[in-house]
Structure formats: structure tokens, C-alpha cells
Amino acid sequence: MKTLIIYCSKTGFTRKYAQWLREDLDCDCVPFSERHSADLARYGAVAFGSGCYVGRIHRLGWFKRQMPGLEGKKLAVFFTGAMSPDPSDVRRLERENFNPRELCRVKTFYLQGGLNYGGMNPVDKALMAVFRQALRSKSDSPRCRVMLQNIGQSFDKTERENLRPLEEYLKS
């Protein structure tokens, strides 16, 4: 079964995972900007990868609009973010980004990425500054203090091993 990976990456973490998938699965891998060049009908499995920002998976709407034409294909969505992979947080993000019918049709995977302040555009940097300020105002909360410490600088938590469940799904 031929597999296609389409990915959207703002700061590089989703791109890194997509490229690892391409190497590990020997599959086709297309950046979101080139998505129109891919004939989705040629593939038995299609995976869409993107970052999650403020609770929303970036460009997910495009993939959802493709889903009706992908009947009978194995579908996956992998999304990256800076948060640790806490199962309750991941399930909440799934519920916020997919309706129950969509969740029956597509398998989702959260892959911890990180923060890359150097790769952010000015708007994203400003949003992160606002978020840090909001966390500072709640400094009496232990969880907020930890979050504030964690987002104080760029970091990379990508690990190739994080891909194993997604790879197993796409190969099965």
C-alpha cells in the first residue's frame, strides 16, 4: 500500500517528523504548499501532519474537506505541539478539532515537538509574549509556574521513537 504524507510546518518540528516518516516508510512526502501536486487517489494511506496552536490543528480544515473523497483509504492526522503528551490533554484536543464521526474515520497521533522562537513569525512571537504574561499573572499556580519555565526559551522534544505508533498504524 502506497502512503502519502502531507505536512504543514511553521517552525520545523512537523517537517522533521514528516521527513523521518518518509525515510522510515519509504513513502511520498509533500509540504502543504505543494499539496495540489499530489493525486490523493493513488494512495492507500494518507497522513496529514501539522502543528497545534492555541488548541487548533493548523490547516486541518483542508484535510477534513478531502476526507469524503478518501473513502476506503487509511487516514491519519499527526499533530505537534510544545505540551507534554498528557493523555487527557491530547483527548481534549481531539474532541476540540474533530467531531465523533470524523474520529471514527481518522486515527490521530500527538507528537511532542517544541518551541522554536527563532523560526516564529512576529505575530506568533507576540502571541507567545502575551501567553507568558498571562502565566506570570497566575504565578501562584504550580502548573502555571512550570509552564512559564518551560516556555521561557526554545526547546526541541522531537524523538524518532515518538513515530512508532503512527508508523505501525500506517504499515498495518
XYZ file of C-alpha atoms in Angstrom:
172
model
C 0.000 0.000 0.000
C 1.461 3.353 -1.055
C 1.473 6.060 1.637
C 1.404 9.845 1.291
C 2.414 12.300 4.000
C 1.218 15.894 3.622
C 2.560 18.249 6.251
C 2.328 21.868 7.306
C 5.161 23.170 9.483
C 5.683 26.685 10.788
C 8.812 26.194 12.905
C 10.216 22.838 11.752
C 9.008 20.197 14.206
C 6.245 18.756 11.998
C 8.609 18.856 8.998
C 11.195 16.860 10.962
C 8.616 14.188 11.830
C 7.327 14.090 8.234
C 10.836 13.608 6.868
C 11.516 10.821 9.358
C 8.272 9.152 8.233
C 9.396 9.435 4.614
C 12.681 7.718 5.470
C 11.184 5.032 7.723
C 8.222 4.147 5.500
C 9.802 4.872 2.107
C 6.704 6.909 1.255
C 5.916 10.124 -0.566
C 6.098 13.314 1.495
C 4.705 16.649 0.324
C 4.773 20.044 2.046
C 1.347 21.667 2.394
C 2.298 24.371 -0.115
C 2.636 21.631 -2.770
C -0.463 19.616 -1.789
C -2.168 20.258 -5.133
C 0.583 18.334 -6.920
C -0.354 15.104 -5.100
C -3.020 12.810 -6.558
C -4.609 11.509 -3.345
C -6.485 8.786 -5.251
C -3.166 6.997 -5.951
C -2.558 6.239 -2.278
C -3.930 3.596 0.069
C -2.949 5.620 3.147
C -2.880 9.383 3.603
C -1.462 11.104 6.687
C -1.755 14.825 7.374
C 0.623 16.464 9.836
C 0.572 19.945 11.313
C 1.229 21.944 14.438
C -1.358 22.650 17.086
C -1.631 26.319 18.038
C -3.928 27.637 20.766
C -5.853 24.359 20.671
C -6.344 24.234 16.887
C -4.584 21.966 14.412
C -3.290 24.295 11.712
C -4.818 23.771 8.225
C -6.862 20.784 9.424
C -9.929 22.162 7.625
C -8.289 21.425 4.275
C -7.713 17.787 5.203
C -11.259 17.389 6.509
C -12.607 18.681 3.188
C -10.623 15.947 1.412
C -11.944 13.140 3.615
C -15.178 12.420 1.665
C -13.087 11.642 -1.416
C -10.816 9.324 0.556
C -13.328 6.573 1.367
C -11.679 3.186 1.764
C -8.261 4.676 2.496
C -6.371 4.550 5.763
C -6.331 8.099 7.194
C -4.178 9.569 9.943
C -3.582 13.009 11.402
C -0.468 13.706 13.431
C -0.170 16.989 15.233
C 2.742 18.519 17.084
C 2.964 20.940 19.926
C 5.075 22.068 22.832
C 2.976 20.402 25.542
C 3.952 17.077 27.052
C 1.844 14.186 25.746
C -0.613 14.007 28.645
C -3.438 11.670 27.520
C -6.253 13.842 28.910
C -4.890 16.947 27.139
C -4.495 15.024 23.880
C -8.085 13.666 24.086
C -9.361 17.197 24.740
C -7.560 18.469 21.628
C -9.020 15.606 19.592
C -12.554 16.497 20.764
C -11.969 20.186 20.000
C -10.687 19.510 16.467
C -12.819 16.557 15.309
C -16.443 15.572 15.601
C -17.250 11.973 16.652
C -17.914 10.858 13.064
C -14.515 12.178 11.943
C -12.776 10.466 14.858
C -14.274 7.155 13.698
C -12.811 7.731 10.240
C -9.312 9.064 11.028
C -6.713 7.936 13.574
C -4.952 10.753 15.431
C -1.458 10.914 16.899
C 0.077 13.631 19.074
C 3.852 14.038 18.691
C 5.642 16.360 21.082
C 7.627 18.965 19.196
C 8.879 22.009 20.999
C 9.252 25.752 20.679
C 11.455 27.486 18.136
C 11.328 31.206 18.816
C 13.852 31.834 16.027
C 11.517 30.223 13.494
C 8.379 32.076 14.603
C 6.878 34.955 12.682
C 6.335 38.269 14.524
C 2.645 37.560 15.204
C 3.391 34.180 16.804
C 6.193 35.721 18.882
C 3.779 38.403 20.093
C 1.141 35.788 20.964
C 3.726 33.848 22.970
C 4.693 37.047 24.814
C 1.026 37.607 25.729
C 0.755 33.976 26.864
C 3.884 34.296 29.033
C 2.466 37.481 30.578
C -0.824 35.711 31.343
C 1.069 32.895 33.024
C 3.075 35.381 35.094
C -0.189 36.817 36.426
C -1.070 33.316 37.695
C 2.319 32.642 39.256
C 0.651 31.319 42.423
C -0.358 28.201 40.470
C 2.335 25.495 40.438
C 1.205 24.337 36.991
C 1.484 27.883 35.582
C 4.955 28.322 37.101
C 6.131 25.105 35.424
C 4.579 26.130 32.102
C 6.200 29.558 32.320
C 9.586 27.980 32.990
C 9.120 25.525 30.095
C 8.267 28.177 27.502
C 10.950 30.644 28.535
C 13.239 29.575 25.703
C 13.329 27.430 22.589
C 13.463 23.659 23.037
C 13.159 20.525 20.910
C 11.494 17.371 22.276
C 11.186 15.569 18.933
C 12.219 11.927 19.072
C 12.063 9.469 16.237
C 10.697 6.872 18.665
C 7.530 9.005 19.034
C 6.630 7.964 15.481
C 6.403 4.220 16.186
C 2.618 4.039 16.840
C 1.873 6.127 13.734
C 4.230 4.041 11.613
C 2.695 0.809 12.896
C -0.769 2.113 12.015
C 0.235 3.198 8.511
C 2.003 -0.118 7.832
C -0.833 -2.330 9.157
